PDB file of C-alpha atoms in Angstrom:
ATOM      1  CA  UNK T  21      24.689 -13.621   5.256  1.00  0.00           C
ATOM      2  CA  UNK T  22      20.861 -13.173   6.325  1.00  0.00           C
ATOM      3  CA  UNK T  23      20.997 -17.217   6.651  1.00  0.00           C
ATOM      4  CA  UNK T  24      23.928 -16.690   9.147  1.00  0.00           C
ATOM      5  CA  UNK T  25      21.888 -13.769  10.968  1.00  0.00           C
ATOM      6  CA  UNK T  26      18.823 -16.783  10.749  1.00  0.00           C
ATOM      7  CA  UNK T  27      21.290 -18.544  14.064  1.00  0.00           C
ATOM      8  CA  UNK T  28      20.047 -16.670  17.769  1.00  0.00           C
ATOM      9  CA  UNK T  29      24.173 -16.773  18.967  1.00  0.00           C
ATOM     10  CA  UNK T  30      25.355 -14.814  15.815  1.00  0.00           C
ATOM     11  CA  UNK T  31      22.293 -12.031  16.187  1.00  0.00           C
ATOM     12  CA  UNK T  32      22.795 -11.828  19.679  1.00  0.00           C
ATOM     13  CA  UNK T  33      26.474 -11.253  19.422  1.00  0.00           C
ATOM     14  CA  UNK T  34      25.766  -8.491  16.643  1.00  0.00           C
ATOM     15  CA  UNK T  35      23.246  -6.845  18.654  1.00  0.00           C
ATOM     16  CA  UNK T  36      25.968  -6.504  21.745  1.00  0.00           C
ATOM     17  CA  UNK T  37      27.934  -4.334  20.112  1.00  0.00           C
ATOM     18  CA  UNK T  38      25.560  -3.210  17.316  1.00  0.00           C
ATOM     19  CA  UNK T  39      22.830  -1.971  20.006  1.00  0.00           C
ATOM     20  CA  UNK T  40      24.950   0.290  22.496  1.00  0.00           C
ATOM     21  CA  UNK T  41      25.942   2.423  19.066  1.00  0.00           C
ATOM     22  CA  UNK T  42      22.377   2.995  18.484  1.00  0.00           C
ATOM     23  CA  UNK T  43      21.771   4.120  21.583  1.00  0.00           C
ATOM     24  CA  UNK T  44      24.131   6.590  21.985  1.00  0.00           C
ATOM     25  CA  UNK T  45      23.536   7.952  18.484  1.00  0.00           C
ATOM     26  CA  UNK T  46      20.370   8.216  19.086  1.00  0.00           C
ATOM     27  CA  UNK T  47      20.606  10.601  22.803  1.00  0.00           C
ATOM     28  CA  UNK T  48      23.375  12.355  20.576  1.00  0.00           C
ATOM     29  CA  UNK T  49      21.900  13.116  17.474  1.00  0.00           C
ATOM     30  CA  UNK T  50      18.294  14.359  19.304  1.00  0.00           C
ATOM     31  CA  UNK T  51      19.870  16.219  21.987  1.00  0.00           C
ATOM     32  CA  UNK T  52      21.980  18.428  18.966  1.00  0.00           C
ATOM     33  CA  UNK T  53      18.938  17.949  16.554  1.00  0.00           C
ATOM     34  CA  UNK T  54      16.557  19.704  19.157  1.00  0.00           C
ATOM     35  CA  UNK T  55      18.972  22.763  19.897  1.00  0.00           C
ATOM     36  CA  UNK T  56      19.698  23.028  16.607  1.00  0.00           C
ATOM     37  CA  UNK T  57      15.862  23.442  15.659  1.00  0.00           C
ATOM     38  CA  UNK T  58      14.806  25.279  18.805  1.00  0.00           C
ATOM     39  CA  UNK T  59      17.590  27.945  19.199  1.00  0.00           C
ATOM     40  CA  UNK T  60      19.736  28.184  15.634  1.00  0.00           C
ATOM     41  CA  UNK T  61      17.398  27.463  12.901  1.00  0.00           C
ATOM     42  CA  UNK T  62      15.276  30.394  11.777  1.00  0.00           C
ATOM     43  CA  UNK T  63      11.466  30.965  12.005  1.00  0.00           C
ATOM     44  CA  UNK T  64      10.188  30.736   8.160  1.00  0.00           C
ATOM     45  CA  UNK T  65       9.182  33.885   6.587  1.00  0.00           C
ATOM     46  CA  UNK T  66       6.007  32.404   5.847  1.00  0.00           C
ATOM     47  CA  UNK T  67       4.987  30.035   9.053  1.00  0.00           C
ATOM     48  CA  UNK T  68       7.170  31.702  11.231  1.00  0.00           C
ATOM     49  CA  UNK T  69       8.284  29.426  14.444  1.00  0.00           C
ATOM     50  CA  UNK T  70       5.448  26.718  13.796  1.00  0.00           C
ATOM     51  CA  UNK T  71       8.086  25.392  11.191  1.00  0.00           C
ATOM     52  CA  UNK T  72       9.839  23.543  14.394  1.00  0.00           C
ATOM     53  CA  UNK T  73       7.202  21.683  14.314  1.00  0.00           C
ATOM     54  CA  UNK T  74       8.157  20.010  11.227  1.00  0.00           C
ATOM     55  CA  UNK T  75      11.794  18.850  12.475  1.00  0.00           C
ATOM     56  CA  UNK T  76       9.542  16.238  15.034  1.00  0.00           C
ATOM     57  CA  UNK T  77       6.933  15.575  12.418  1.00  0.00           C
ATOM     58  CA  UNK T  78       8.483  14.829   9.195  1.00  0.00           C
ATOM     59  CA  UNK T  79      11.372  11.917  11.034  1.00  0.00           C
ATOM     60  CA  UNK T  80       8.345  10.444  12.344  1.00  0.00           C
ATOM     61  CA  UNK T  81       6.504  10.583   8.753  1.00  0.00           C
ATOM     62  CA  UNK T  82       9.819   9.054   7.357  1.00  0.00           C
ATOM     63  CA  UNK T  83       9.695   6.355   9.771  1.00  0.00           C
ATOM     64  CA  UNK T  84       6.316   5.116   9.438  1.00  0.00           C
ATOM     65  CA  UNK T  85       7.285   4.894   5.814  1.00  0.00           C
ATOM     66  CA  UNK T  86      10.094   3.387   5.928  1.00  0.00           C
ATOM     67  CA  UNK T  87       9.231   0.920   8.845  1.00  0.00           C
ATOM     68  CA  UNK T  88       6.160  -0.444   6.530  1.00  0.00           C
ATOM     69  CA  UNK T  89       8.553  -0.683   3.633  1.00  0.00           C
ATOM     70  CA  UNK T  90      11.063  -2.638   5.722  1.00  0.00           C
ATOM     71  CA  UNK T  91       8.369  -5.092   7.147  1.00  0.00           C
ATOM     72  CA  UNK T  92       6.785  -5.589   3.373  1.00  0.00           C
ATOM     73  CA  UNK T  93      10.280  -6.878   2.303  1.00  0.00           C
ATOM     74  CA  UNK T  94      10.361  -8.787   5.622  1.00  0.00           C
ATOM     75  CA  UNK T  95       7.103 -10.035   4.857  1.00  0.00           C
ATOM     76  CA  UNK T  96       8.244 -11.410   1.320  1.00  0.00           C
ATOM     77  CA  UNK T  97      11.590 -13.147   2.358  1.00  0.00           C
ATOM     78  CA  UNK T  98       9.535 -14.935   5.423  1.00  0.00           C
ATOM     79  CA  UNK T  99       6.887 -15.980   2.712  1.00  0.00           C
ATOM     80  CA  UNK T 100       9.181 -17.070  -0.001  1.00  0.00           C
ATOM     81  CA  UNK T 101      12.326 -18.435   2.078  1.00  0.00           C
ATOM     82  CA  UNK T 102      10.201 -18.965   5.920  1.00  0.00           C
ATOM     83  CA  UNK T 103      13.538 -17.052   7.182  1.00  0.00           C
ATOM     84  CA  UNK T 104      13.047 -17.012  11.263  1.00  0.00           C
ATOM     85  CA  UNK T 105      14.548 -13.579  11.403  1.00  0.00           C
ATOM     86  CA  UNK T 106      12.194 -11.981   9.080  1.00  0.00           C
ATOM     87  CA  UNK T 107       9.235 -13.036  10.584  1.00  0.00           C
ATOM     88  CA  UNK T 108      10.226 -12.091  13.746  1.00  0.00           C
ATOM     89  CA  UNK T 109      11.584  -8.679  11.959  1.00  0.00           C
ATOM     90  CA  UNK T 110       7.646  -7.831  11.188  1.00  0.00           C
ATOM     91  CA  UNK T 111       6.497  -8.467  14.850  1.00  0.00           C
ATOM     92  CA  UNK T 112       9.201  -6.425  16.282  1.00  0.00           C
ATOM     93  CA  UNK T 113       8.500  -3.272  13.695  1.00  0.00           C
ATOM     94  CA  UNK T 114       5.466  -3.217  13.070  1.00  0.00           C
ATOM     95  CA  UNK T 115       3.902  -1.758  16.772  1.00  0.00           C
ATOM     96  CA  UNK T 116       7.176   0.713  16.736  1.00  0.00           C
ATOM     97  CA  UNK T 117       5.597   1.516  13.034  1.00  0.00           C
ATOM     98  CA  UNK T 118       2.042   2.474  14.382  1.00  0.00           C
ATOM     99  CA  UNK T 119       3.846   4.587  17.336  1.00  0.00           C
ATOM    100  CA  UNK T 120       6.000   6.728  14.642  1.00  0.00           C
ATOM    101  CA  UNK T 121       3.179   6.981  12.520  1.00  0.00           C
ATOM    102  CA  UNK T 122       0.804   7.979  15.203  1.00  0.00           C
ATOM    103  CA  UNK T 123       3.096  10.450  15.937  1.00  0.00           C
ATOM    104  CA  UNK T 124       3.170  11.859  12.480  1.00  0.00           C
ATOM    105  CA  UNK T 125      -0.585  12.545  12.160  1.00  0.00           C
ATOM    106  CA  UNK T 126      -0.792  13.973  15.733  1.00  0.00           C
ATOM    107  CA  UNK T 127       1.983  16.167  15.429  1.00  0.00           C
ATOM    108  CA  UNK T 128       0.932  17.061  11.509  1.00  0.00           C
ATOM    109  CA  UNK T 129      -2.778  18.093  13.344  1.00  0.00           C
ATOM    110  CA  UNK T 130      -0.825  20.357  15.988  1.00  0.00           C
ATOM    111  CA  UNK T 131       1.243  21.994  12.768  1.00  0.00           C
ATOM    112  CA  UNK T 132      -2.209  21.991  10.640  1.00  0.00           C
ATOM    113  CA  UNK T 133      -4.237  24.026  13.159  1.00  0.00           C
ATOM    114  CA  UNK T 134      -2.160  27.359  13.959  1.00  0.00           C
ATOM    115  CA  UNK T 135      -1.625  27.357   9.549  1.00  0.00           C
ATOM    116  CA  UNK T 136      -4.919  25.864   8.096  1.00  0.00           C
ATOM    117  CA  UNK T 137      -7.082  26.521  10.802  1.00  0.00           C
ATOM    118  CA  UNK T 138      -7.960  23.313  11.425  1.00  0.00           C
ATOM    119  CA  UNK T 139      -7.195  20.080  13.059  1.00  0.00           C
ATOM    120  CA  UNK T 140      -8.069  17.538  10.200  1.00  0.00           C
ATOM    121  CA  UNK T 141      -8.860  17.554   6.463  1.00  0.00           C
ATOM    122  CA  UNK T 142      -9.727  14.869   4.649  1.00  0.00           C
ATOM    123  CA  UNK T 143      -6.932  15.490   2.039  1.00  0.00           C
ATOM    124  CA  UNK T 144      -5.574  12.512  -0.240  1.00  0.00           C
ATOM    125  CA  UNK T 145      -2.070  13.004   2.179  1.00  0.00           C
ATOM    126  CA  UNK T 146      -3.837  12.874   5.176  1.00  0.00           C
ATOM    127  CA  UNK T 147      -5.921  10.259   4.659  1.00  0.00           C
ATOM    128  CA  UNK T 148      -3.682   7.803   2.803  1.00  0.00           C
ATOM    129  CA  UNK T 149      -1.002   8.162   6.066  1.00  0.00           C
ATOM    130  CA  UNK T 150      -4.522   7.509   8.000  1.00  0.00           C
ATOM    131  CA  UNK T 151      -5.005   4.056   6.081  1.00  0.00           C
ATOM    132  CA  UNK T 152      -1.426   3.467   6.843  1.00  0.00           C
ATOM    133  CA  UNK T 153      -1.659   4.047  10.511  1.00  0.00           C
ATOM    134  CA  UNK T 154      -4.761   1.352  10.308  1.00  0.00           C
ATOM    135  CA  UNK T 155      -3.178  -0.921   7.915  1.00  0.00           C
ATOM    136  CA  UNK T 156      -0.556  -1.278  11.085  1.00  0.00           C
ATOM    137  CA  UNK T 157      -3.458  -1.885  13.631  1.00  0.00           C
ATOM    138  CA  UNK T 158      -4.645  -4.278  10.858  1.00  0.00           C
ATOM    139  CA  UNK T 159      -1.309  -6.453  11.026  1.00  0.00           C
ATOM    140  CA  UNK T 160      -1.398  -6.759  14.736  1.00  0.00           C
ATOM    141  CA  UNK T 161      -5.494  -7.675  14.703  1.00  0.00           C
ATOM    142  CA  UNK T 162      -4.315 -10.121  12.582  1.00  0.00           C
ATOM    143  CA  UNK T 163      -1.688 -11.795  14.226  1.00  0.00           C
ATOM    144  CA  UNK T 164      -4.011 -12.251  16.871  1.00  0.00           C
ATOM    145  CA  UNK T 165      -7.004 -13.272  15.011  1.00  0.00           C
ATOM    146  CA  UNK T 166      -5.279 -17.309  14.137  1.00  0.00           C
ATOM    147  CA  UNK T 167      -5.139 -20.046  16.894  1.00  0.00           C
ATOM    148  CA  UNK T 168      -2.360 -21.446  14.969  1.00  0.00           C
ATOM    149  CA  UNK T 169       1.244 -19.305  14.852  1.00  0.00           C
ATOM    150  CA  UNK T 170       2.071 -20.213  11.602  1.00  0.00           C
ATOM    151  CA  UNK T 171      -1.363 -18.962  10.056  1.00  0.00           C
ATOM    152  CA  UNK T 172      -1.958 -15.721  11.156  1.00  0.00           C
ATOM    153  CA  UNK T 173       1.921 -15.063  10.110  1.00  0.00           C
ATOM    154  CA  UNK T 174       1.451 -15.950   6.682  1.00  0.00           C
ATOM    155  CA  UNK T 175      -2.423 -13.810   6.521  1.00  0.00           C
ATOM    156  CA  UNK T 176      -0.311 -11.044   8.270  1.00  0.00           C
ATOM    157  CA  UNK T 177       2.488 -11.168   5.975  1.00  0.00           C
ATOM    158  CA  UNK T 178       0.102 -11.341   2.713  1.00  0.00           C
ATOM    159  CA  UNK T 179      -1.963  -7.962   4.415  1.00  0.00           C
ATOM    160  CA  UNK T 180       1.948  -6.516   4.537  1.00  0.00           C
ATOM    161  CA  UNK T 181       2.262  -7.134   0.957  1.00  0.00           C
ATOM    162  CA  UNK T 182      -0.786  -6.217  -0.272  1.00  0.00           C
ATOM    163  CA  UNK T 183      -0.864  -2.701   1.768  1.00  0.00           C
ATOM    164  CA  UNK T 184       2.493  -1.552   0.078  1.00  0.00           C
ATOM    165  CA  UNK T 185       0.617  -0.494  -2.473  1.00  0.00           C
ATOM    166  CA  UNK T 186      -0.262   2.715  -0.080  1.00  0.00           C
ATOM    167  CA  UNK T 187       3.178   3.574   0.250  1.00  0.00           C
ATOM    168  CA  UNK T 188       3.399   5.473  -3.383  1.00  0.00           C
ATOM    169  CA  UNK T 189       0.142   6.544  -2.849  1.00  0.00           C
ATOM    170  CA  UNK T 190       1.531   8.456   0.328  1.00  0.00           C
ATOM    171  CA  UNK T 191       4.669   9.963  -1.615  1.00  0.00           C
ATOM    172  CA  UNK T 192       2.768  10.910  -4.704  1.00  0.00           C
ATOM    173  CA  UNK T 193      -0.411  12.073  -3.184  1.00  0.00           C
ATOM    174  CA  UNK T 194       0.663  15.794  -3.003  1.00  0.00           C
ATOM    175  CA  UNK T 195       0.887  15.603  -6.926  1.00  0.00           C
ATOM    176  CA  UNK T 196      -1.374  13.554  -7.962  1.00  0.00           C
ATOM    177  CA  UNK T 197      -3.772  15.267  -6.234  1.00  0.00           C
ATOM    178  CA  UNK T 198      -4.575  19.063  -5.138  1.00  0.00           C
ATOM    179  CA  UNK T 199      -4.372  18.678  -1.255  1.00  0.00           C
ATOM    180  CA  UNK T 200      -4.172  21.106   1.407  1.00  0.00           C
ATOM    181  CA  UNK T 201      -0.691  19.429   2.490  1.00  0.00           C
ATOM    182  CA  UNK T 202       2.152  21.025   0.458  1.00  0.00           C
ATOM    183  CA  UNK T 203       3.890  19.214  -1.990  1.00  0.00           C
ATOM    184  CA  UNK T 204       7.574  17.802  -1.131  1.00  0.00           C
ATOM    185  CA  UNK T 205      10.432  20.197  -0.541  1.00  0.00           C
ATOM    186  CA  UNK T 206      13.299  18.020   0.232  1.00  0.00           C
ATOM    187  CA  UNK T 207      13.272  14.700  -1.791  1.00  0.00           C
ATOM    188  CA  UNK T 208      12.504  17.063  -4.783  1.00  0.00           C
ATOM    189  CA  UNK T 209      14.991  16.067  -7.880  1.00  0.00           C
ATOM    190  CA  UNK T 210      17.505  18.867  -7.827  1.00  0.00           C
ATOM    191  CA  UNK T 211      17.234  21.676  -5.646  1.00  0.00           C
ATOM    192  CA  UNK T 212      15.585  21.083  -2.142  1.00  0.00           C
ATOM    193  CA  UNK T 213      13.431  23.844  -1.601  1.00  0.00           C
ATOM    194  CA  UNK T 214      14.423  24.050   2.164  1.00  0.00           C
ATOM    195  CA  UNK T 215      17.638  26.379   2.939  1.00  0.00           C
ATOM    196  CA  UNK T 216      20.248  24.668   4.334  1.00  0.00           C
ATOM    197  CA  UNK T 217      19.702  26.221   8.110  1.00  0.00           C
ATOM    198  CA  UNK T 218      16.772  24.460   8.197  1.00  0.00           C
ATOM    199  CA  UNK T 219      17.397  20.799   6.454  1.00  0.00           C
ATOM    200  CA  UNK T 220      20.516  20.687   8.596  1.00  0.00           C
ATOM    201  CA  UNK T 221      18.226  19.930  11.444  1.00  0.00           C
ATOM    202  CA  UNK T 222      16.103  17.839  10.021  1.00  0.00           C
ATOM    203  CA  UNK T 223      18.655  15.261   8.823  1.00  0.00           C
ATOM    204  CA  UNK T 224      20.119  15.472  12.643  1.00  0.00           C
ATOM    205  CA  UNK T 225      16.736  14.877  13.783  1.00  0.00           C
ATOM    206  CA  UNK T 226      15.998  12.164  11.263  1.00  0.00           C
ATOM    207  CA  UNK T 227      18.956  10.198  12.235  1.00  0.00           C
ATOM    208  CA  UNK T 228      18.677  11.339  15.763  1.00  0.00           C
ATOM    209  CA  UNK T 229      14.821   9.212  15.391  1.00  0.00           C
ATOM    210  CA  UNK T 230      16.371   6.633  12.866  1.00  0.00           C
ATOM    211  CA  UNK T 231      19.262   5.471  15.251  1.00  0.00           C
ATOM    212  CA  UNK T 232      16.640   5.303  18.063  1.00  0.00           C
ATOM    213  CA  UNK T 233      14.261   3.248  16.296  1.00  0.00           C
ATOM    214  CA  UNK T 234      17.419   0.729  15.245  1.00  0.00           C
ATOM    215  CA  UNK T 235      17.747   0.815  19.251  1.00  0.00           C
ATOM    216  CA  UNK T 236      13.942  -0.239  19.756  1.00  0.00           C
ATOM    217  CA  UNK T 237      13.911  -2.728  17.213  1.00  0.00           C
ATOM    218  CA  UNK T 238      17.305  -4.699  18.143  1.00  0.00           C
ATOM    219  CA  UNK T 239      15.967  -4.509  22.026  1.00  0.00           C
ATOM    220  CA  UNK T 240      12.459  -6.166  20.428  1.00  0.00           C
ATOM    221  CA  UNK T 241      14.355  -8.713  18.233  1.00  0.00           C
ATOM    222  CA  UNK T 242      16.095  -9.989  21.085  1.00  0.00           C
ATOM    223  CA  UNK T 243      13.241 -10.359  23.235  1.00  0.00           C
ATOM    224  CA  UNK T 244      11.300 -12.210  20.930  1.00  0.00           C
ATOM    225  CA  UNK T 245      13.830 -14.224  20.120  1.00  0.00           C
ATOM    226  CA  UNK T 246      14.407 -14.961  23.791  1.00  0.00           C
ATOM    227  CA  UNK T 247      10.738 -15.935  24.158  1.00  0.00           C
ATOM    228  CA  UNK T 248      10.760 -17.825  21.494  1.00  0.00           C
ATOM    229  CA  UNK T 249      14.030 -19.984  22.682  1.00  0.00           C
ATOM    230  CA  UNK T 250      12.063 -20.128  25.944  1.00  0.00           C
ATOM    231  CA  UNK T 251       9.075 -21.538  24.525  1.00  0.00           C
ATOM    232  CA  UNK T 252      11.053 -24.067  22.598  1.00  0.00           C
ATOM    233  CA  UNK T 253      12.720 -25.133  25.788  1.00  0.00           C
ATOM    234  CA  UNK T 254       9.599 -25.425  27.616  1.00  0.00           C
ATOM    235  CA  UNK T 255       7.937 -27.591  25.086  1.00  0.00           C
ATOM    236  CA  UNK T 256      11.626 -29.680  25.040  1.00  0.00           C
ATOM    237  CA  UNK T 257      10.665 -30.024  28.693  1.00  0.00           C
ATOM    238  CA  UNK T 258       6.667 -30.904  27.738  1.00  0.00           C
ATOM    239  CA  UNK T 259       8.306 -33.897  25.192  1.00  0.00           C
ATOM    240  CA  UNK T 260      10.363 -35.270  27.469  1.00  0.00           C
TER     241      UNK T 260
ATOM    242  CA  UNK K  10      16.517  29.382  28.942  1.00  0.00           C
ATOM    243  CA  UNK K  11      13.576  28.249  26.753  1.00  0.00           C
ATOM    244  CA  UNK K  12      13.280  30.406  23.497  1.00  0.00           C
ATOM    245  CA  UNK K  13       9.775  32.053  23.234  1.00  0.00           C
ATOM    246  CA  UNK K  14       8.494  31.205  20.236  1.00  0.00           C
ATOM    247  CA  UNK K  15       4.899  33.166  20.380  1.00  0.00           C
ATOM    248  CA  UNK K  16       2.243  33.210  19.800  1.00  0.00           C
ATOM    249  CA  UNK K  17       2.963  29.646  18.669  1.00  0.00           C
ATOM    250  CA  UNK K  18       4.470  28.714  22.160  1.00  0.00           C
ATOM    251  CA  UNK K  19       1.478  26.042  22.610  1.00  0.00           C
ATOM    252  CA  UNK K  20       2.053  24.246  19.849  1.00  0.00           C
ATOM    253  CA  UNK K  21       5.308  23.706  19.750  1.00  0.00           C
ATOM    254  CA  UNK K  22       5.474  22.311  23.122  1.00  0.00           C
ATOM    255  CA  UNK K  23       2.858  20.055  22.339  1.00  0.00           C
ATOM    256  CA  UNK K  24       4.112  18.638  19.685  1.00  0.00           C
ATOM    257  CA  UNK K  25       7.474  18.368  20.913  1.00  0.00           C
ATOM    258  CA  UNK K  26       6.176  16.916  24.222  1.00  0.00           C
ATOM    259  CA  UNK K  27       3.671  14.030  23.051  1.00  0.00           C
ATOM    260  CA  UNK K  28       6.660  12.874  20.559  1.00  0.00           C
ATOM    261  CA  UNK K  29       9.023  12.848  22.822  1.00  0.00           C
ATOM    262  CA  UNK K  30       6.698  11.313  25.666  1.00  0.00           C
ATOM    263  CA  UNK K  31       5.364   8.790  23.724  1.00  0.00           C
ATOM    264  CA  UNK K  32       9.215   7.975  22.708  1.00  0.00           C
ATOM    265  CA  UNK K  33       9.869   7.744  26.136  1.00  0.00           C
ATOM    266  CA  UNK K  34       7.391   5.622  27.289  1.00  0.00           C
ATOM    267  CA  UNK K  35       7.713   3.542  24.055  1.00  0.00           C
ATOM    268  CA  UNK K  36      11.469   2.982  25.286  1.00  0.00           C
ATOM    269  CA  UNK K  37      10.129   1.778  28.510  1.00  0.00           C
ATOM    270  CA  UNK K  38       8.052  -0.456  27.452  1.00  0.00           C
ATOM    271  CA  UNK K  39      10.543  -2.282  25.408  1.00  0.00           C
ATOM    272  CA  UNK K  40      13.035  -2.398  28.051  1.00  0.00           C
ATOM    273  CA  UNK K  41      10.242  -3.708  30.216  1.00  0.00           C
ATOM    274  CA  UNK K  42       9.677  -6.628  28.084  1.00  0.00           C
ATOM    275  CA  UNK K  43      13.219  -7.143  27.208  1.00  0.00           C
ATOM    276  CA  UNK K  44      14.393  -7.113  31.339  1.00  0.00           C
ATOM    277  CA  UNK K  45      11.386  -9.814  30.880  1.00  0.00           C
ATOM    278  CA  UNK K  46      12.237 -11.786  28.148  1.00  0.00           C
ATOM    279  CA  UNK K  47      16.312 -11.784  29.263  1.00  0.00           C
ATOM    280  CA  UNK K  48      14.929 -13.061  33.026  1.00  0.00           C
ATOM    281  CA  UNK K  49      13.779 -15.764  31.070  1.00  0.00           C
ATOM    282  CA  UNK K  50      16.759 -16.777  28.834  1.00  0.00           C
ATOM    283  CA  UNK K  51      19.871 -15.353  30.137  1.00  0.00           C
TER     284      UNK K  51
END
């Protein structure tokens, strides 16, 4: 399957119809995820309505998580199996990565000041979603850094690798360590500690921001791949 | 009618406006390139 995906026509034929459902999921799924946690979820008895804060800032925490995961796994099948689709994969994710997780620490600072009274801590959650945010910055230095393509892929890719080792430190960090964030209330084994007027939201919001970055990434795939047929036309032109 | 959500009314809109500005011009920016890249090879 990913070896048929590897061919531009079958991609860009998946994308047509795959990338219009994205799209409108996405408007869909924000527009009800924002009334829902502006006007019918309730304030929380202990943060009151700085808790809506949290149904922008945790999809965006998930994201940058998930993104870096994706691109890792990217990252190995373009190492091991030099699949075109997975190296373009981690260009097209990775600067949609550093936006979402951007977006998590400046939105987590906005929810941090009104309830710690401050901006910034250096917590171990904090921080470790800080090296995260750089370890993105740090994939697209590198990919710039090599005169030669194929290079600075491969040092990228290896970085990739090598940097998902952050990614349990980010999920565990509220228990292995005593940090100012709180510890997690809805992947918790069992019983989510958030009521159900409030997670309802949240997964509308998640998938709301999921479905959108699915539309940002398919739009990026195809533009890369359309530079990169361009380029190989150009330099069919160059040969001839 | 905006809810008023004080005294946390800052804050909120903040937050909610930076994500979904920098969502917005993120979008644009892609479409930019991809308008671009599909003048190229259409």
């Amino acid at each position: 399957m990913f070896t048929r995906l590897a061919n531009p026509a079958v991609f860009s034929r998946l994308t047509q119809w795959l990338l219009p459902l994205c799209a409108v999921a996405s408007v869909a799924a924000i527009a009800l995820g924002m009334y829902l946690a502006l006007w019918l979820s309730p304030p929380d008895y202990q943060q009151g309505d700085a808790v809506r804060i949290m149904y922008v800032h945790v999809p965006c925490a998930w994201l940058g998580l998930f993104i870096y995961t994706s691109a890792a796994i990217a990252a190995l099948v373009a190492l091991v199996w030099r699949h075109r689709l997975a190296e373009l994969y981690m260009d097209a994710a990775i600067p949609l990565g550093a936006v979402f997780t951007a977006l998590c620490l400046i939105t987590g600072s906005i929810w941090g000041q009104p309830m710690w009274g401050t901006w910034w801590v250096w917590d171990a959650r904090l921080t470790s979603v800080l090296i995260l945010f750089i370890q993105y910055l740090g994939y697209m230095a590198l990919r710039r850094a090599f005169d030669e393509p194929q290079r600075s892929l491969q040092a990228a890719a290896i970085l990739l690798l090598i940097g998902l080792v952050n990614i349990p430190i980010i999920k565990f960090s509220v228990e292995w360590w005593n940090t100012l964030h709180q510890p997690a209330s809805i992947s918790r084994i069992g019983k989510p500690a958030l009521d159900k007027s409030m997670m309802r939201p949240l997964l509308v919001m998640a998938f709301g921001f999921f479905s959108l970055y699915g539309t940002l990434v398919l739009l990026r795939l195809d533009t890369l791949l359309r530079r990169a047929q361009h380029e190989a036309a150009l330099l069919r032109q160059g040969a001839l | 009618m905006l809810p008023d959500f004080a005294p946390y009314n800052l804050y909120i809109a903040a937050a909610y406006g930076l994500t979904g500005g920098a969502l917005l011009l993120t979008l644009l920016v892609v479409l930019l390139q991809w308008w671009k890249a599909k003048r190229l090879v259409s």
